[in-house]
Amino acid sequence: MKNGVSTLGTPPRAIRTLGAILVDGGQLKPEDAERVMQYQKEHNLRFGEAAMRLGLISEADLQFALSRQFAYAYLRQIPGEARVLSEELVSAFQPFSSRVEQLRAIRSQLMLRWFDRAEERQVLTIVGAERGEGRSYLAANLAIVFSQLGERTLLVDADMREPRQHFLFYLENRIGLSTLLAGRSREEAIVRIPDLGGLSVLPAGPTPPNPLELLNRVNFDEFMIQSRGAYDVIIVDTPAMSTGEDAAMIAVRTGAALAIARSGATRVAAFTDLVRGLTEAGVAVVGTVLNEVPLKKKAK
């Protein structure tokens, strides 16, 4: 796997040169690095620009090396190698795309409106009225962009009916939130994602016959208290409101929610009822996200 960069026998990351990162990552041969440095001096260019002009690296190679130099964690899919995460995790594989720019814009708004460790506002529940609105996609990618900001981030899959986070992150699901709440596991259920800096994931675990009852247990509150002490940001994925009261209960227990709707799929009445119900229950609805907004047709 070539997602990481070995630091054995090299200077600390903060002072490593772009050339050293490219060589260590296999994007540039050592003998070619000498050519680049000579060309760089002759034409008064930056190393990366010189390497690109010589045709030795691509724009993607340069962006990846710069991300390593500035401690911005993301992954590159190497042709022919097995994928280590789902392609739905666009924040991990396409950090400079327009979709991820939108996710970073949401992150900025959430940092302004809600997240504040000093005020113990560290948990946000992702909720939606109906199935297929993209809650798991949004929760996972938001967790990644927060971790890329340097925040210690925990993604909790609290959808114990139709969980998806273990599929997205290619994790086993033998233990998780369900076994933790049932007292059959503890912090070992949380999985650190080493290639993505400060990101950890708690899968949903085996599907229980009584998810609502498990969420009612005091273990959930105790877990949230412990997690607030260990993480800066906690993102909670939930099942659709149409499948039961799980999401509403979780939102009340965590105190804040981000409501999601899908263009052309979510019924306006259902979404309005969702937001109104949460607000009346004392939940801070920090914001709303509309997925897949159709492009406007140009006026003729």
Tab-separated table of C-alpha atoms in Angstrom:
chain	number	residue	atom	x	y	z
A	1	MET	CA	0.000	0.000	0.000
A	2	LYS	CA	1.426	3.392	-1.014
A	3	ASN	CA	-0.997	5.660	0.798
A	4	GLY	CA	1.437	6.555	3.555
A	5	VAL	CA	4.949	7.983	3.483
A	6	SER	CA	7.674	6.287	5.479
A	7	THR	CA	9.514	8.601	7.879
A	8	LEU	CA	12.176	6.118	8.994
A	9	GLY	CA	15.587	7.756	8.866
A	10	THR	CA	14.207	11.051	7.546
A	11	PRO	CA	13.891	14.514	9.107
A	12	PRO	CA	10.666	15.394	10.937
A	13	ARG	CA	7.702	15.989	8.633
A	14	ALA	CA	7.654	19.713	9.361
A	15	ILE	CA	11.073	20.247	7.735
A	16	ARG	CA	10.997	17.604	4.993
A	17	THR	CA	11.499	18.857	1.459
A	18	LEU	CA	9.012	18.259	-1.322
A	19	GLY	CA	11.642	16.281	-3.227
A	20	ALA	CA	12.225	13.909	-0.302
A	21	ILE	CA	8.487	13.272	0.009
A	22	LEU	CA	8.158	12.536	-3.714
A	23	VAL	CA	11.145	10.182	-3.661
A	24	ASP	CA	9.978	8.355	-0.528
A	25	GLY	CA	6.492	8.013	-1.997
A	26	GLY	CA	7.821	6.497	-5.225
A	27	GLN	CA	6.591	9.348	-7.437
A	28	LEU	CA	10.131	10.484	-8.280
A	29	LYS	CA	13.365	8.552	-8.771
A	30	PRO	CA	16.429	9.790	-6.813
A	31	GLU	CA	18.394	10.391	-10.016
A	32	ASP	CA	15.494	12.424	-11.420
A	33	ALA	CA	15.435	14.564	-8.283
A	34	GLU	CA	18.957	15.752	-9.215
A	35	ARG	CA	17.714	16.760	-12.661
A	36	VAL	CA	14.832	18.661	-11.107
A	37	MET	CA	17.100	20.580	-8.717
A	38	GLN	CA	19.394	21.596	-11.580
A	39	TYR	CA	16.443	22.710	-13.721
A	40	GLN	CA	14.976	24.494	-10.701
A	41	LYS	CA	18.135	26.592	-10.251
A	42	GLU	CA	18.486	27.377	-13.942
A	43	HIS	CA	14.918	28.613	-14.321
A	44	ASN	CA	14.289	29.979	-10.804
A	45	LEU	CA	11.296	27.715	-10.151
A	46	ARG	CA	9.838	25.910	-7.198
A	47	PHE	CA	10.783	22.221	-7.012
A	48	GLY	CA	7.287	20.947	-7.775
A	49	GLU	CA	6.826	23.249	-10.756
A	50	ALA	CA	10.201	22.246	-12.143
A	51	ALA	CA	9.391	18.540	-11.793
A	52	MET	CA	6.098	19.046	-13.617
A	53	ARG	CA	7.721	21.013	-16.450
A	54	LEU	CA	10.169	18.142	-16.934
A	55	GLY	CA	7.229	15.738	-17.108
A	56	LEU	CA	8.474	13.706	-14.162
A	57	ILE	CA	5.419	14.108	-11.946
A	58	SER	CA	1.736	14.874	-12.453
A	59	GLU	CA	-0.427	17.547	-10.854
A	60	ALA	CA	-1.923	14.799	-8.661
A	61	ASP	CA	1.579	13.769	-7.525
A	62	LEU	CA	2.371	17.363	-6.588
A	63	GLN	CA	-0.874	17.887	-4.681
A	64	PHE	CA	-0.348	14.651	-2.761
A	65	ALA	CA	3.225	15.598	-1.829
A	66	LEU	CA	2.130	19.075	-0.727
A	67	SER	CA	-0.560	17.534	1.450
A	68	ARG	CA	2.093	15.424	3.175
A	69	GLN	CA	4.377	18.438	3.612
A	70	PHE	CA	1.603	20.422	5.269
A	71	ALA	CA	0.250	17.441	7.262
A	72	TYR	CA	-3.037	17.337	5.319
A	73	ALA	CA	-4.077	13.691	5.268
A	74	TYR	CA	-5.685	12.233	2.183
A	75	LEU	CA	-5.276	9.057	0.137
A	76	ARG	CA	-4.395	8.257	-3.439
A	77	GLN	CA	-5.751	5.218	-5.219
A	78	ILE	CA	-2.826	3.419	-6.831
A	79	PRO	CA	-3.804	1.767	-10.145
A	80	GLY	CA	-3.840	-2.011	-9.780
A	81	GLU	CA	-3.895	-1.962	-5.987
A	82	ALA	CA	-6.857	-2.935	-3.843
A	83	ARG	CA	-8.944	-0.022	-2.609
A	84	VAL	CA	-8.560	0.571	1.139
A	85	LEU	CA	-11.714	2.697	1.551
A	86	SER	CA	-14.962	3.098	-0.382
A	87	GLU	CA	-14.940	5.526	-3.310
A	88	GLU	CA	-17.898	7.260	-1.612
A	89	LEU	CA	-15.376	8.795	0.784
A	90	VAL	CA	-14.604	11.626	-1.607
A	91	SER	CA	-12.973	13.705	1.134
A	92	ALA	CA	-10.264	11.055	1.422
A	93	PHE	CA	-9.584	10.587	-2.292
A	94	GLN	CA	-10.649	13.833	-4.004
A	95	PRO	CA	-9.873	16.587	-1.478
A	96	PHE	CA	-9.517	19.290	-4.136
A	97	SER	CA	-12.810	18.598	-5.919
A	98	SER	CA	-15.845	20.897	-5.899
A	99	ARG	CA	-17.828	18.363	-3.863
A	100	VAL	CA	-15.269	18.431	-1.092
A	101	GLU	CA	-15.104	22.219	-1.220
A	102	GLN	CA	-18.821	22.148	-0.407
A	103	LEU	CA	-18.163	19.802	2.505
A	104	ARG	CA	-15.469	22.134	3.809
A	105	ALA	CA	-17.939	25.016	3.560
A	106	ILE	CA	-20.377	23.013	5.711
A	107	ARG	CA	-17.546	22.305	8.132
A	108	SER	CA	-16.776	26.013	8.430
A	109	GLN	CA	-20.398	26.820	9.190
A	110	LEU	CA	-20.555	24.099	11.824
A	111	MET	CA	-17.378	25.397	13.457
A	112	LEU	CA	-18.956	28.855	13.646
A	113	ARG	CA	-22.420	27.765	14.724
A	114	TRP	CA	-21.894	24.781	16.980
A	115	PHE	CA	-18.598	23.053	17.737
A	116	ASP	CA	-16.887	24.495	20.813
A	117	ARG	CA	-14.942	22.210	23.125
A	118	ALA	CA	-14.848	24.821	25.906
A	119	GLU	CA	-18.666	24.873	25.898
A	120	GLU	CA	-18.812	21.050	25.632
A	121	ARG	CA	-20.490	21.317	22.224
A	122	GLN	CA	-18.655	18.469	20.535
A	123	VAL	CA	-21.401	16.125	19.327
A	124	LEU	CA	-23.533	16.486	16.202
A	125	THR	CA	-26.182	13.995	15.047
A	126	ILE	CA	-26.921	13.641	11.323
A	127	VAL	CA	-30.670	13.110	10.837
A	128	GLY	CA	-33.043	12.681	7.915
A	129	ALA	CA	-36.705	11.937	7.424
A	130	GLU	CA	-36.484	9.102	4.913
A	131	ARG	CA	-34.165	6.434	3.562
A	132	GLY	CA	-31.716	7.101	0.750
A	133	GLU	CA	-31.045	10.745	1.592
A	134	GLY	CA	-27.289	10.361	2.052
A	135	ARG	CA	-26.908	10.566	5.838
A	136	SER	CA	-24.093	8.019	5.997
A	137	TYR	CA	-22.269	9.647	3.075
A	138	LEU	CA	-22.485	13.079	4.691
A	139	ALA	CA	-21.535	11.828	8.164
A	140	ALA	CA	-18.476	9.944	6.895
A	141	ASN	CA	-17.164	12.733	4.684
A	142	LEU	CA	-17.764	15.407	7.311
A	143	ALA	CA	-15.832	13.305	9.819
A	144	ILE	CA	-12.942	13.089	7.358
A	145	VAL	CA	-12.782	16.832	6.649
A	146	PHE	CA	-12.845	17.576	10.378
A	147	SER	CA	-9.962	15.162	10.946
A	148	GLN	CA	-8.066	16.821	8.075
A	149	LEU	CA	-8.415	20.085	9.991
A	150	GLY	CA	-6.467	18.467	12.836
A	151	GLU	CA	-9.489	17.789	15.044
A	152	ARG	CA	-9.580	14.523	16.980
A	153	THR	CA	-12.687	13.127	15.348
A	154	LEU	CA	-14.935	10.180	16.178
A	155	LEU	CA	-17.537	8.893	13.715
A	156	VAL	CA	-20.247	6.826	15.419
A	157	ASP	CA	-22.525	4.578	13.372
A	158	ALA	CA	-25.698	4.634	15.463
A	159	ASP	CA	-27.798	3.130	12.678
A	160	MET	CA	-28.186	-0.309	14.237
A	161	ARG	CA	-30.921	-1.196	11.737
A	162	GLU	CA	-29.121	-0.773	8.390
A	163	PRO	CA	-25.537	0.273	9.217
A	164	ARG	CA	-23.199	1.467	6.448
A	165	GLN	CA	-20.057	2.964	7.984
A	166	HIS	CA	-18.239	-0.382	8.222
A	167	PHE	CA	-18.825	-0.847	4.470
A	168	LEU	CA	-17.490	2.629	3.693
A	169	PHE	CA	-14.339	2.187	5.784
A	170	TYR	CA	-13.868	-1.537	5.024
A	171	LEU	CA	-14.110	-2.503	8.696
A	172	GLU	CA	-15.252	-5.639	10.446
A	173	ASN	CA	-18.563	-5.292	12.263
A	174	ARG	CA	-18.252	-8.004	14.910
A	175	ILE	CA	-18.195	-5.411	17.670
A	176	GLY	CA	-19.419	-1.841	17.731
A	177	LEU	CA	-22.022	0.414	19.279
A	178	SER	CA	-24.510	-2.412	19.852
A	179	THR	CA	-22.016	-4.568	21.778
A	180	LEU	CA	-20.740	-1.509	23.650
A	181	LEU	CA	-24.231	-0.549	24.811
A	182	ALA	CA	-24.967	-4.170	25.712
A	183	GLY	CA	-21.837	-4.276	27.903
A	184	ARG	CA	-20.139	-6.883	25.709
A	185	SER	CA	-17.277	-4.602	24.580
A	186	ARG	CA	-15.621	-1.341	25.552
A	187	GLU	CA	-13.301	1.157	23.846
A	188	GLU	CA	-11.688	-1.637	21.793
A	189	ALA	CA	-14.720	-1.383	19.497
A	190	ILE	CA	-13.444	2.004	18.250
A	191	VAL	CA	-11.169	1.686	15.193
A	192	ARG	CA	-8.455	4.221	14.427
A	193	ILE	CA	-8.071	5.032	10.723
A	194	PRO	CA	-4.275	5.459	10.537
A	195	ASP	CA	-4.149	6.912	7.009
A	196	LEU	CA	-6.520	9.733	7.953
A	197	GLY	CA	-4.811	11.380	10.888
A	198	GLY	CA	-7.049	11.894	13.875
A	199	LEU	CA	-10.089	9.962	12.613
A	200	SER	CA	-11.601	7.052	14.539
A	201	VAL	CA	-14.747	5.073	13.707
A	202	LEU	CA	-17.150	3.153	15.930
A	203	PRO	CA	-19.107	0.728	13.712
A	204	ALA	CA	-22.699	-0.121	14.574
A	205	GLY	CA	-21.857	-3.699	15.513
A	206	PRO	CA	-24.119	-6.736	15.046
A	207	THR	CA	-27.754	-5.817	14.405
A	208	PRO	CA	-29.650	-6.194	17.706
A	209	PRO	CA	-33.346	-7.097	18.026
A	210	ASN	CA	-33.891	-4.087	20.309
A	211	PRO	CA	-31.954	-1.021	19.041
A	212	LEU	CA	-34.327	1.478	20.654
A	213	GLU	CA	-34.025	-0.194	24.046
A	214	LEU	CA	-30.234	-0.243	23.784
A	215	LEU	CA	-30.190	3.487	23.086
A	216	ASN	CA	-32.353	4.056	26.161
A	217	ARG	CA	-29.712	2.578	28.429
A	218	VAL	CA	-27.523	4.756	30.619
A	219	ASN	CA	-24.518	3.242	28.815
A	220	PHE	CA	-25.177	5.579	25.871
A	221	ASP	CA	-24.908	8.706	28.031
A	222	GLU	CA	-21.797	7.347	29.744
A	223	PHE	CA	-20.208	6.631	26.372
A	224	MET	CA	-20.943	10.174	25.176
A	225	ILE	CA	-19.437	11.680	28.339
A	226	GLN	CA	-16.254	9.644	27.874
A	227	SER	CA	-16.092	10.494	24.165
A	228	ARG	CA	-16.381	14.230	24.850
A	229	GLY	CA	-13.280	13.926	27.011
A	230	ALA	CA	-11.284	12.177	24.282
A	231	TYR	CA	-12.429	13.857	21.035
A	232	ASP	CA	-12.869	17.361	19.674
A	233	VAL	CA	-15.608	16.415	17.208
A	234	ILE	CA	-18.094	13.525	17.360
A	235	ILE	CA	-20.321	12.876	14.333
A	236	VAL	CA	-23.232	10.454	14.827
A	237	ASP	CA	-24.867	8.678	11.884
A	238	THR	CA	-28.504	7.603	12.463
A	239	PRO	CA	-31.288	5.652	10.736
A	240	ALA	CA	-34.071	7.450	8.902
A	241	MET	CA	-36.872	8.862	11.050
A	242	SER	CA	-39.310	6.799	8.985
A	243	THR	CA	-37.816	3.567	10.385
A	244	GLY	CA	-38.319	4.390	14.055
A	245	GLU	CA	-37.590	6.799	16.894
A	246	ASP	CA	-33.856	6.014	17.108
A	247	ALA	CA	-32.646	9.212	15.423
A	248	ALA	CA	-34.931	11.482	17.444
A	249	MET	CA	-33.824	9.862	20.691
A	250	ILE	CA	-30.139	10.160	19.785
A	251	ALA	CA	-30.549	13.809	18.766
A	252	VAL	CA	-32.225	14.601	22.093
A	253	ARG	CA	-29.479	12.820	24.020
A	254	THR	CA	-26.662	14.534	22.096
A	255	GLY	CA	-28.360	17.941	21.986
A	256	ALA	CA	-27.700	18.975	18.380
A	257	ALA	CA	-28.593	17.844	14.877
A	258	LEU	CA	-27.824	18.578	11.243
A	259	ALA	CA	-30.916	17.794	9.143
A	260	ILE	CA	-30.446	16.421	5.651
A	261	ALA	CA	-32.845	16.233	2.711
A	262	ARG	CA	-32.415	14.899	-0.815
A	263	SER	CA	-33.488	16.903	-3.831
A	264	GLY	CA	-36.342	15.219	-5.649
A	265	ALA	CA	-36.748	12.520	-2.992
A	266	THR	CA	-37.491	13.994	0.437
A	267	ARG	CA	-41.088	15.069	0.955
A	268	VAL	CA	-41.302	18.671	2.128
A	269	ALA	CA	-43.943	17.834	4.754
A	270	ALA	CA	-41.813	15.031	6.212
A	271	PHE	CA	-38.753	17.268	6.425
A	272	THR	CA	-40.740	20.116	7.991
A	273	ASP	CA	-42.179	17.741	10.593
A	274	LEU	CA	-38.685	16.421	11.313
A	275	VAL	CA	-37.203	19.862	12.013
A	276	ARG	CA	-40.239	21.035	13.983
A	277	GLY	CA	-40.289	17.880	16.115
A	278	LEU	CA	-36.605	18.143	16.988
A	279	THR	CA	-36.859	21.832	17.821
A	280	GLU	CA	-39.864	21.262	20.069
A	281	ALA	CA	-37.921	18.493	21.827
A	282	GLY	CA	-35.177	20.979	22.692
A	283	VAL	CA	-32.663	19.861	20.056
A	284	ALA	CA	-30.487	22.566	18.505
A	285	VAL	CA	-30.987	22.114	14.756
A	286	VAL	CA	-27.675	23.638	13.758
A	287	GLY	CA	-28.406	23.640	10.049
A	288	THR	CA	-29.874	21.824	7.066
A	289	VAL	CA	-28.213	20.267	4.021
A	290	LEU	CA	-29.861	19.639	0.656
A	291	ASN	CA	-28.210	16.775	-1.228
A	292	GLU	CA	-27.927	16.656	-5.019
A	293	VAL	CA	-29.358	20.027	-5.963
A	294	PRO	CA	-30.255	19.859	-9.677
A	295	LEU	CA	-28.533	22.322	-12.016
A	296	LYS	CA	-30.701	25.251	-13.016
A	297	LYS	CA	-31.596	25.413	-16.680
A	298	LYS	CA	-30.323	28.441	-18.529
A	299	ALA	CA	-32.991	30.909	-19.509
A	300	LYS	CA	-33.758	30.901	-23.208
